[in-house]
mmCIF file of C-alpha atoms in Angstrom:
data_model
loop_
_atom_site.group_PDB
_atom_site.id
_atom_site.type_symbol
_atom_site.label_atom_id
_atom_site.label_comp_id
_atom_site.label_asym_id
_atom_site.label_seq_id
_atom_site.Cartn_x
_atom_site.Cartn_y
_atom_site.Cartn_z
ATOM 1 C CA MET A 16 108.197 143.972 72.768
ATOM 2 C CA ALA A 17 108.517 146.169 75.870
ATOM 3 C CA ALA A 18 105.186 144.858 77.142
ATOM 4 C CA SER A 19 106.324 141.289 76.448
ATOM 5 C CA SER A 20 109.528 141.809 78.374
ATOM 6 C CA SER A 21 107.618 143.369 81.253
ATOM 7 C CA LEU A 22 105.207 140.444 81.477
ATOM 8 C CA LEU A 23 108.040 137.923 81.272
ATOM 9 C CA PHE A 24 109.897 139.742 84.033
ATOM 10 C CA THR A 25 106.766 139.753 86.192
ATOM 11 C CA LEU A 26 106.238 136.030 85.702
ATOM 12 C CA LEU A 27 109.832 135.240 86.579
ATOM 13 C CA LEU A 28 109.718 137.543 89.590
ATOM 14 C CA VAL A 29 106.642 135.748 90.915
ATOM 15 C CA LEU A 30 108.340 132.408 90.250
ATOM 16 C CA LEU A 31 111.444 133.368 92.179
ATOM 17 C CA THR A 32 109.403 134.826 95.037
ATOM 18 C CA PHE A 33 107.419 131.651 95.564
ATOM 19 C CA SER A 34 110.334 129.299 94.937
ATOM 20 C CA ASP A 35 112.597 130.934 97.506
ATOM 21 C CA SER A 36 111.337 128.773 100.355
ATOM 22 C CA SER A 37 110.800 125.601 98.374
ATOM 23 C CA VAL A 38 112.511 124.872 95.086
ATOM 24 C CA GLN A 39 115.709 126.617 96.143
ATOM 25 C CA THR A 40 116.241 124.156 99.009
ATOM 26 C CA LEU A 41 117.159 121.460 96.533
ATOM 27 C CA GLY A 42 120.940 121.757 96.630
ATOM 28 C CA LEU A 43 121.607 118.062 97.089
ATOM 29 C CA GLU A 44 124.075 115.826 95.347
ATOM 30 C CA VAL A 45 121.378 113.814 93.614
ATOM 31 C CA GLY A 46 121.681 113.003 89.938
ATOM 32 C CA ILE A 47 118.905 112.301 87.453
ATOM 33 C CA ASN A 48 118.784 110.035 84.407
ATOM 34 C CA TYR A 49 117.449 111.923 81.395
ATOM 35 C CA GLY A 50 116.241 109.310 78.925
ATOM 36 C CA GLN A 51 114.591 110.287 75.665
ATOM 37 C CA ILE A 52 112.896 107.177 74.276
ATOM 38 C CA ALA A 53 109.651 109.051 73.706
ATOM 39 C CA ASN A 54 107.902 111.211 71.122
ATOM 40 C CA ASN A 55 106.260 113.685 73.490
ATOM 41 C CA LEU A 56 109.050 115.103 75.633
ATOM 42 C CA PRO A 57 109.638 118.826 76.144
ATOM 43 C CA SER A 58 112.536 120.439 74.330
ATOM 44 C CA PRO A 59 115.974 120.238 75.962
ATOM 45 C CA ALA A 60 115.827 124.015 76.524
ATOM 46 C CA ARG A 61 112.678 123.639 78.627
ATOM 47 C CA VAL A 62 114.171 120.681 80.452
ATOM 48 C CA SER A 63 117.191 122.804 81.275
ATOM 49 C CA TYR A 64 114.968 125.377 82.985
ATOM 50 C CA LEU A 65 113.021 122.680 84.803
ATOM 51 C CA LEU A 66 116.110 121.023 86.262
ATOM 52 C CA ARG A 67 117.745 124.293 87.226
ATOM 53 C CA SER A 68 114.559 125.470 88.928
ATOM 54 C CA LEU A 69 114.808 122.285 90.975
ATOM 55 C CA ASN A 70 118.517 122.901 91.557
ATOM 56 C CA ILE A 71 119.437 119.490 90.143
ATOM 57 C CA SER A 72 123.004 119.845 88.968
ATOM 58 C CA ARG A 73 123.925 116.338 87.796
ATOM 59 C CA VAL A 74 122.440 114.684 84.725
ATOM 60 C CA LYS A 75 123.136 111.347 83.068
ATOM 61 C CA LEU A 76 122.423 110.825 79.372
ATOM 62 C CA TYR A 77 122.445 107.611 77.377
ATOM 63 C CA ASP A 78 124.015 109.313 74.389
ATOM 64 C CA ALA A 79 125.783 112.579 73.599
ATOM 65 C CA ASP A 80 122.792 114.459 72.188
ATOM 66 C CA PRO A 81 124.160 117.799 70.950
ATOM 67 C CA ASN A 82 120.767 119.463 71.431
ATOM 68 C CA VAL A 83 120.862 118.659 75.138
ATOM 69 C CA LEU A 84 124.508 119.633 75.565
ATOM 70 C CA LEU A 85 123.857 122.972 73.874
ATOM 71 C CA ALA A 86 120.711 123.609 75.903
ATOM 72 C CA PHE A 87 122.683 123.214 79.134
ATOM 73 C CA ALA A 88 125.601 125.417 78.059
ATOM 74 C CA ASN A 89 126.841 127.779 80.776
ATOM 75 C CA THR A 90 124.535 126.204 83.399
ATOM 76 C CA ASN A 91 127.198 124.448 85.483
ATOM 77 C CA VAL A 92 125.149 121.236 85.302
ATOM 78 C CA GLU A 93 127.474 118.199 85.264
ATOM 79 C CA PHE A 94 126.888 115.597 82.574
ATOM 80 C CA ILE A 95 127.611 111.925 82.225
ATOM 81 C CA ILE A 96 127.253 111.155 78.535
ATOM 82 C CA GLY A 97 126.941 107.703 77.007
ATOM 83 C CA LEU A 98 128.308 105.596 74.214
ATOM 84 C CA GLY A 99 125.711 102.948 73.396
ATOM 85 C CA ASN A 100 126.610 99.282 73.055
ATOM 86 C CA GLU A 101 126.378 99.639 69.293
ATOM 87 C CA TYR A 102 129.499 101.843 69.392
ATOM 88 C CA LEU A 103 131.772 99.433 71.255
ATOM 89 C CA GLN A 104 133.417 97.789 68.278
ATOM 90 C CA ASN A 105 134.160 101.148 66.643
ATOM 91 C CA MET A 106 135.558 102.519 69.900
ATOM 92 C CA THR A 107 138.274 99.859 69.930
ATOM 93 C CA ASP A 108 139.740 101.718 66.919
ATOM 94 C CA PRO A 109 141.831 104.724 68.081
ATOM 95 C CA ILE A 110 141.020 106.749 64.964
ATOM 96 C CA LYS A 111 137.261 106.234 65.310
ATOM 97 C CA ALA A 112 137.423 106.938 69.033
ATOM 98 C CA GLN A 113 139.293 110.179 68.407
ATOM 99 C CA ASN A 114 136.831 111.222 65.714
ATOM 100 C CA TRP A 115 133.902 110.615 68.061
ATOM 101 C CA ILE A 116 135.419 112.596 70.912
ATOM 102 C CA GLN A 117 136.470 115.451 68.659
ATOM 103 C CA GLN A 118 133.013 115.639 67.097
ATOM 104 C CA ARG A 119 130.693 114.764 70.011
ATOM 105 C CA VAL A 120 132.557 115.850 73.136
ATOM 106 C CA GLN A 121 135.324 118.370 72.584
ATOM 107 C CA PRO A 122 133.231 121.087 70.875
ATOM 108 C CA TYR A 123 130.933 121.352 73.925
ATOM 109 C CA LEU A 124 133.473 121.215 76.750
ATOM 110 C CA THR A 125 134.137 124.944 76.891
ATOM 111 C CA ARG A 126 130.503 125.690 77.814
ATOM 112 C CA THR A 127 128.966 122.408 79.020
ATOM 113 C CA LYS A 128 130.361 120.517 81.979
ATOM 114 C CA ILE A 129 130.913 116.964 80.707
ATOM 115 C CA THR A 130 132.637 115.008 83.464
ATOM 116 C CA CYS A 131 132.252 111.360 82.466
ATOM 117 C CA ILE A 132 131.690 109.031 79.516
ATOM 118 C CA THR A 133 129.984 105.682 80.042
ATOM 119 C CA VAL A 134 131.199 103.211 77.440
ATOM 120 C CA GLY A 135 128.339 100.765 77.016
ATOM 121 C CA ASN A 136 125.423 100.051 79.325
ATOM 122 C CA GLU A 137 124.721 96.710 81.011
ATOM 123 C CA VAL A 138 126.937 94.958 78.477
ATOM 124 C CA TYR A 139 127.108 91.706 80.457
ATOM 125 C CA LYS A 140 123.326 91.471 80.466
ATOM 126 C CA THR A 141 123.368 90.985 76.690
ATOM 127 C CA TYR A 142 125.174 87.614 76.656
ATOM 128 C CA ASP A 143 126.837 88.854 73.480
ATOM 129 C CA HIS A 144 130.379 87.603 73.945
ATOM 130 C CA GLN A 145 131.714 89.875 71.220
ATOM 131 C CA LEU A 146 130.418 92.860 73.190
ATOM 132 C CA TRP A 147 131.959 91.389 76.334
ATOM 133 C CA SER A 148 135.316 91.168 74.608
ATOM 134 C CA ASN A 149 135.073 94.678 73.158
ATOM 135 C CA LEU A 150 134.100 96.466 76.363
ATOM 136 C CA LEU A 151 137.483 96.844 78.067
ATOM 137 C CA PRO A 152 139.420 97.661 74.864
ATOM 138 C CA ALA A 153 136.790 100.294 74.038
ATOM 139 C CA MET A 154 137.078 101.835 77.507
ATOM 140 C CA GLN A 155 140.860 101.859 77.260
ATOM 141 C CA THR A 156 140.844 103.394 73.789
ATOM 142 C CA VAL A 157 138.422 106.144 74.777
ATOM 143 C CA TYR A 158 140.484 106.909 77.864
ATOM 144 C CA ASN A 159 143.779 106.931 75.927
ATOM 145 C CA THR A 160 142.201 109.284 73.398
ATOM 146 C CA LEU A 161 141.213 111.650 76.195
ATOM 147 C CA VAL A 162 144.803 111.499 77.471
ATOM 148 C CA ASN A 163 146.167 112.307 74.021
ATOM 149 C CA LEU A 164 143.799 115.269 73.732
ATOM 150 C CA GLY A 165 144.656 116.506 77.228
ATOM 151 C CA LEU A 166 141.114 115.903 78.490
ATOM 152 C CA ASP A 167 141.604 112.999 80.904
ATOM 153 C CA LYS A 168 141.687 115.242 83.987
ATOM 154 C CA GLN A 169 138.360 116.754 82.961
ATOM 155 C CA VAL A 170 136.495 113.688 81.690
ATOM 156 C CA THR A 171 136.675 110.206 83.178
ATOM 157 C CA VAL A 172 135.668 106.864 81.644
ATOM 158 C CA THR A 173 133.561 104.051 83.058
ATOM 159 C CA THR A 174 130.673 101.712 82.165
ATOM 160 C CA ALA A 175 127.400 100.830 83.888
ATOM 161 C CA HIS A 176 126.535 97.281 84.970
ATOM 162 C CA SER A 177 123.301 95.599 85.948
ATOM 163 C CA LEU A 178 123.185 93.995 89.369
ATOM 164 C CA ASP A 179 122.968 90.525 87.864
ATOM 165 C CA ILE A 180 126.729 90.537 87.364
ATOM 166 C CA LEU A 181 126.648 89.257 90.952
ATOM 167 C CA SER A 182 126.248 85.559 91.670
ATOM 168 C CA LEU A 183 125.808 86.250 95.393
ATOM 169 C CA SER A 184 124.380 89.386 96.936
ATOM 170 C CA PHE A 185 123.282 88.398 100.429
ATOM 171 C CA PRO A 186 124.565 88.596 103.010
ATOM 172 C CA PRO A 187 126.507 91.564 101.624
ATOM 173 C CA SER A 188 129.825 90.356 103.036
ATOM 174 C CA VAL A 189 129.794 87.342 100.691
ATOM 175 C CA GLY A 190 128.986 89.361 97.570
ATOM 176 C CA ALA A 191 130.643 87.790 94.540
ATOM 177 C CA PHE A 192 130.725 88.270 90.784
ATOM 178 C CA ARG A 193 129.538 85.562 88.422
ATOM 179 C CA GLN A 194 132.274 83.125 87.542
ATOM 180 C CA ASP A 195 131.681 83.450 83.811
ATOM 181 C CA LEU A 196 132.494 87.165 84.086
ATOM 182 C CA GLY A 197 135.643 86.787 86.172
ATOM 183 C CA GLU A 198 138.206 87.246 83.415
ATOM 184 C CA TYR A 199 136.371 90.264 82.019
ATOM 185 C CA LEU A 200 135.719 92.014 85.314
ATOM 186 C CA HIS A 201 139.284 91.475 86.478
ATOM 187 C CA GLY A 202 140.479 93.690 83.614
ATOM 188 C CA ILE A 203 137.663 96.202 84.148
ATOM 189 C CA LEU A 204 138.558 96.570 87.826
ATOM 190 C CA ASN A 205 142.243 97.008 87.030
ATOM 191 C CA PHE A 206 141.240 99.766 84.627
ATOM 192 C CA HIS A 207 139.161 101.548 87.282
ATOM 193 C CA ALA A 208 141.996 101.315 89.785
ATOM 194 C CA GLN A 209 144.454 102.702 87.249
ATOM 195 C CA VAL A 210 142.414 105.686 86.042
ATOM 196 C CA LYS A 211 140.574 106.328 89.342
ATOM 197 C CA SER A 212 137.093 106.091 87.864
ATOM 198 C CA PRO A 213 133.994 104.770 89.688
ATOM 199 C CA PHE A 214 132.352 101.379 89.280
ATOM 200 C CA LEU A 215 128.742 101.991 88.234
ATOM 201 C CA ILE A 216 125.808 99.746 89.106
ATOM 202 C CA ASN A 217 122.150 99.940 88.069
ATOM 203 C CA ALA A 218 120.352 98.639 91.163
ATOM 204 C CA TYR A 219 116.590 98.176 91.495
ATOM 205 C CA PRO A 220 115.236 96.682 94.733
ATOM 206 C CA TYR A 221 111.872 96.824 92.967
ATOM 207 C CA PHE A 222 112.835 93.807 90.855
ATOM 208 C CA ALA A 223 113.548 91.699 93.944
ATOM 209 C CA TYR A 224 110.183 92.622 95.438
ATOM 210 C CA LYS A 225 108.289 92.067 92.182
ATOM 211 C CA ASP A 226 109.762 88.598 91.742
ATOM 212 C CA LYS A 227 109.193 87.469 95.354
ATOM 213 C CA PRO A 228 106.599 89.720 96.997
ATOM 214 C CA ASN A 229 105.790 87.077 99.603
ATOM 215 C CA GLU A 230 109.409 86.756 100.685
ATOM 216 C CA VAL A 231 110.825 90.288 100.369
ATOM 217 C CA PRO A 232 109.333 92.724 102.910
ATOM 218 C CA LEU A 233 107.951 95.790 101.157
ATOM 219 C CA ASN A 234 109.053 98.150 103.933
ATOM 220 C CA TYR A 235 112.617 96.837 103.605
ATOM 221 C CA VAL A 236 112.815 97.787 99.934
ATOM 222 C CA LEU A 237 111.005 101.131 100.390
ATOM 223 C CA PHE A 238 113.291 102.448 103.186
ATOM 224 C CA GLN A 239 110.308 102.344 105.523
ATOM 225 C CA PRO A 240 110.684 101.391 109.212
ATOM 226 C CA ASN A 241 111.329 97.642 109.504
ATOM 227 C CA GLN A 242 113.255 95.182 111.629
ATOM 228 C CA GLY A 243 116.029 94.949 109.038
ATOM 229 C CA THR A 244 118.465 92.109 108.441
ATOM 230 C CA MET A 245 121.809 91.252 109.970
ATOM 231 C CA ASP A 246 124.937 90.186 108.125
ATOM 232 C CA PRO A 247 126.147 87.272 110.302
ATOM 233 C CA SER A 248 129.763 87.694 109.219
ATOM 234 C CA THR A 249 130.094 91.395 110.000
ATOM 235 C CA ASN A 250 127.208 91.925 112.458
ATOM 236 C CA LEU A 251 126.224 94.924 110.376
ATOM 237 C CA LYS A 252 122.505 95.672 110.278
ATOM 238 C CA TYR A 253 120.759 96.638 107.043
ATOM 239 C CA ASP A 254 117.431 98.453 107.110
ATOM 240 C CA ASN A 255 117.057 98.618 103.332
ATOM 241 C CA MET A 256 117.908 96.482 100.332
ATOM 242 C CA LEU A 257 119.685 99.113 98.232
ATOM 243 C CA PHE A 258 122.437 99.634 100.798
ATOM 244 C CA ALA A 259 122.855 95.868 101.104
ATOM 245 C CA GLN A 260 123.216 95.636 97.322
ATOM 246 C CA ILE A 261 125.858 98.375 97.280
ATOM 247 C CA ASP A 262 127.892 96.650 99.994
ATOM 248 C CA ALA A 263 127.585 93.340 98.153
ATOM 249 C CA VAL A 264 129.239 94.971 95.154
ATOM 250 C CA TYR A 265 132.008 96.329 97.376
ATOM 251 C CA SER A 266 132.558 92.807 98.728
ATOM 252 C CA ALA A 267 132.713 91.346 95.225
ATOM 253 C CA ILE A 268 135.262 93.967 94.209
ATOM 254 C CA LYS A 269 137.320 93.271 97.325
ATOM 255 C CA ALA A 270 137.238 89.541 96.593
ATOM 256 C CA MET A 271 138.991 90.350 93.307
ATOM 257 C CA GLY A 272 141.757 92.218 95.094
ATOM 258 C CA HIS A 273 140.615 95.845 95.041
ATOM 259 C CA THR A 274 139.731 98.121 97.945
ATOM 260 C CA ASP A 275 140.306 101.496 96.265
ATOM 261 C CA ILE A 276 137.400 101.597 93.788
ATOM 262 C CA GLU A 277 134.280 103.608 94.583
ATOM 263 C CA VAL A 278 130.859 102.134 93.823
ATOM 264 C CA ARG A 279 128.192 104.511 92.564
ATOM 265 C CA ILE A 280 124.577 103.886 91.625
ATOM 266 C CA SER A 281 124.019 104.964 88.033
ATOM 267 C CA GLU A 282 120.333 103.991 88.067
ATOM 268 C CA THR A 283 117.746 103.257 90.709
ATOM 269 C CA GLY A 284 114.051 103.974 90.870
ATOM 270 C CA TRP A 285 110.562 102.550 91.182
ATOM 271 C CA PRO A 286 107.768 102.404 88.574
ATOM 272 C CA SER A 287 104.450 104.103 89.239
ATOM 273 C CA ARG A 288 102.506 101.752 86.956
ATOM 274 C CA GLY A 289 102.922 98.196 85.769
ATOM 275 C CA ASP A 290 101.227 95.210 84.213
ATOM 276 C CA GLU A 291 99.029 92.927 86.277
ATOM 277 C CA ASN A 292 101.979 90.712 87.173
ATOM 278 C CA GLU A 293 104.220 93.644 88.139
ATOM 279 C CA VAL A 294 103.448 93.638 91.830
ATOM 280 C CA GLY A 295 104.114 96.856 93.718
ATOM 281 C CA ALA A 296 104.278 99.213 90.732
ATOM 282 C CA THR A 297 102.143 102.019 92.159
ATOM 283 C CA PRO A 298 102.484 105.803 92.579
ATOM 284 C CA GLU A 299 102.382 105.367 96.355
ATOM 285 C CA ASN A 300 105.320 102.948 96.409
ATOM 286 C CA ALA A 301 107.273 104.987 93.889
ATOM 287 C CA GLY A 302 106.791 108.094 95.997
ATOM 288 C CA LEU A 303 107.936 106.302 99.140
ATOM 289 C CA TYR A 304 110.983 104.775 97.480
ATOM 290 C CA ASN A 305 112.253 107.945 95.864
ATOM 291 C CA GLY A 306 111.233 110.237 98.716
ATOM 292 C CA ASN A 307 112.957 108.128 101.357
ATOM 293 C CA LEU A 308 116.018 107.662 99.156
ATOM 294 C CA LEU A 309 116.343 111.399 98.581
ATOM 295 C CA ARG A 310 116.114 112.041 102.309
ATOM 296 C CA ARG A 311 119.047 109.702 102.874
ATOM 297 C CA ILE A 312 121.015 111.454 100.166
ATOM 298 C CA GLU A 313 120.351 114.770 101.891
ATOM 299 C CA GLU A 314 121.619 113.289 105.134
ATOM 300 C CA LYS A 315 124.784 112.142 103.303
ATOM 301 C CA GLN A 316 124.310 108.624 104.581
ATOM 302 C CA GLY A 317 126.783 105.901 103.802
ATOM 303 C CA THR A 318 126.152 102.171 103.776
ATOM 304 C CA PRO A 319 126.804 100.057 106.886
ATOM 305 C CA ALA A 320 130.108 98.834 105.449
ATOM 306 C CA LYS A 321 131.102 102.295 104.151
ATOM 307 C CA PRO A 322 129.510 104.712 106.645
ATOM 308 C CA ASN A 323 131.907 107.542 105.810
ATOM 309 C CA VAL A 324 131.300 107.367 102.038
ATOM 310 C CA PRO A 325 128.010 109.156 101.204
ATOM 311 C CA ILE A 326 125.934 107.250 98.688
ATOM 312 C CA ASP A 327 126.272 108.616 95.154
ATOM 313 C CA ILE A 328 123.099 108.033 93.175
ATOM 314 C CA TYR A 329 121.409 108.906 89.885
ATOM 315 C CA VAL A 330 117.644 108.440 90.117
ATOM 316 C CA PHE A 331 115.860 106.833 87.185
ATOM 317 C CA ALA A 332 114.240 108.700 85.579
ATOM 318 C CA LEU A 333 113.307 112.274 84.810
ATOM 319 C CA PHE A 334 110.320 111.583 82.531
ATOM 320 C CA ASN A 335 107.998 108.736 81.668
ATOM 321 C CA GLU A 336 109.151 107.533 78.237
ATOM 322 C CA ASN A 337 106.246 106.350 76.121
ATOM 323 C CA GLN A 338 108.263 104.504 73.464
ATOM 324 C CA LYS A 339 110.344 102.270 75.695
ATOM 325 C CA PRO A 340 109.818 98.607 74.829
ATOM 326 C CA GLY A 341 108.943 95.932 77.354
ATOM 327 C CA PRO A 342 106.357 95.741 80.125
ATOM 328 C CA THR A 343 104.271 98.725 81.209
ATOM 329 C CA SER A 344 106.620 99.526 84.071
ATOM 330 C CA GLU A 345 109.408 100.398 81.631
ATOM 331 C CA ARG A 346 107.392 103.402 80.460
ATOM 332 C CA ASN A 347 106.528 104.555 83.968
ATOM 333 C CA TYR A 348 109.703 105.211 85.947
ATOM 334 C CA GLY A 349 109.539 108.971 85.462
ATOM 335 C CA LEU A 350 109.278 111.531 88.219
ATOM 336 C CA PHE A 351 107.518 113.815 85.733
ATOM 337 C CA TYR A 352 105.046 113.535 82.918
ATOM 338 C CA PRO A 353 106.238 115.132 79.683
ATOM 339 C CA ASP A 354 104.116 118.220 80.416
ATOM 340 C CA GLY A 355 106.232 118.936 83.484
ATOM 341 C CA THR A 356 103.712 117.876 86.120
ATOM 342 C CA PRO A 357 104.799 115.302 88.712
ATOM 343 C CA VAL A 358 103.724 111.696 88.342
ATOM 344 C CA TYR A 359 103.351 111.652 92.121
ATOM 345 C CA ASN A 360 104.002 114.235 94.777
ATOM 346 C CA ILE A 361 106.775 113.142 97.068
ATOM 347 C CA GLY A 362 105.805 116.011 99.356
ATOM 348 C CA VAL A 363 102.563 114.274 100.303
ATOM 349 C CA GLN A 364 104.617 111.749 102.247
ATOM 350 C CA GLY A 365 106.515 114.504 104.033
ATOM 351 C CA TYR A 366 109.934 113.408 102.808
ATOM 352 C CA LEU A 367 111.808 116.390 101.403
ATOM 353 C CA PRO A 368 108.703 117.671 99.638
ATOM 354 C CA GLU A 369 110.604 120.301 97.690
ATOM 355 C CA LEU A 370 113.291 117.967 96.437
ATOM 356 C CA ILE A 371 111.772 116.858 93.167
ATOM 357 C CA TYR A 372 108.676 119.009 92.820
ATOM 358 C CA SER A 373 107.021 121.693 94.894
ATOM 359 C CA SER A 374 103.249 121.584 95.213
ATOM 360 C CA ALA A 375 103.137 125.132 96.602
ATOM 361 C CA THR A 376 100.645 127.339 94.788
ATOM 362 C CA THR A 377 100.096 131.026 94.375
ATOM 363 C CA ASN A 378 96.908 132.770 95.515
ATOM 364 C CA ASN A 379 95.600 132.324 91.983
ATOM 365 C CA GLY A 380 96.098 128.577 92.133
ATOM 366 C CA PHE A 381 99.123 128.383 89.854
ATOM 367 C CA SER A 382 101.834 125.911 90.828
ATOM 368 C CA ILE A 383 105.452 127.050 90.743
ATOM 369 C CA CYS A 384 106.112 124.624 87.906
ATOM 370 C CA SER A 385 103.176 126.096 85.957
ATOM 371 C CA LEU A 386 104.567 129.622 86.325
ATOM 372 C CA LEU A 387 107.930 128.428 85.127
ATOM 373 C CA VAL A 388 106.463 126.760 82.068
ATOM 374 C CA LEU A 389 104.360 129.863 81.328
ATOM 375 C CA ALA A 390 107.392 132.106 81.553
ATOM 376 C CA ILE A 391 109.513 129.929 79.308
ATOM 377 C CA ALA A 392 106.731 129.402 76.805
ATOM 378 C CA TYR A 393 106.145 133.134 76.656
ATOM 379 C CA LEU A 394 109.818 133.764 76.108
ATOM 380 C CA ILE A 395 109.968 131.260 73.289
ATOM 381 C CA SER A 396 106.824 132.566 71.597
ATOM 382 C CA SER A 397 108.074 136.147 71.823
#
């Protein structure tokens, strides 16, 4: 056992020595979506080490997996946890909402930093009018339960929307919500204003490019140098689509009478592989999109309409998920393969190379990530 401990210590010491100039520079306010629709992912304990070695301190889940919450205990990593759409009807019942929070949230709060609950995900994309009707009552009931339990200052409540809740998105100054959603979103926005929680949007410029590759300039969606576009109403110039989408959401919110609600991006990313008709789904484009985006996060950039409000973004996703349904791209948004190696090396493009994965190697040819995995595996096996 003494020899085992000595070897483990040596491995960790080497890891820390080589990571000092690379992995440790990661202290940015970038979040990561940790999806688990796969049968080959590493254990949550290993994922915890991976994310902490990268200094990623904000994670978004699509559920409240107790194995993950326990694995990240005492790590100071902030969690957004999720209530799936299948829970919405039950969450309109105060008793069921209280039971869920007392069983799935409260037991972990003393050691795991849960800061937000998303009630539903892209509900208005479902065209299930019962879900539409249940969304706001479910959000209100969950929030009221947190108030009753004295947790509302610690945990906030929101929901995540797809960008197609907009009927108009360009120019950004005319951004507007779909008319059929008006009555629902009016209540949602009032809720956000009341409880001071953010409005979450899943925004993917990739979809716009894929659908109209001959009309949408690739450099514009990849944050690459381009001539940009001008909003004729505001004379604000946009050099990338994501920022234009964010400002369009702000305009839509303002059109409904609110100027005090913050917009955050709960998902954005780019697939590294796709089907034949999924134009642009390549490792090169994915690396450019995420690398350039992360650079802008590091620079604390705001959008043209909100230059003093740094963008707040959760990148999608941590791993490729091999059991996700749909086209090939759906299984290829990950920054990492399940074995912990990067799907593409953002560092090759020179944009914050250490941010997601360091390609630095030791004299023996081991990558930093490999040493980390070896150390953890040795610890577990011992």
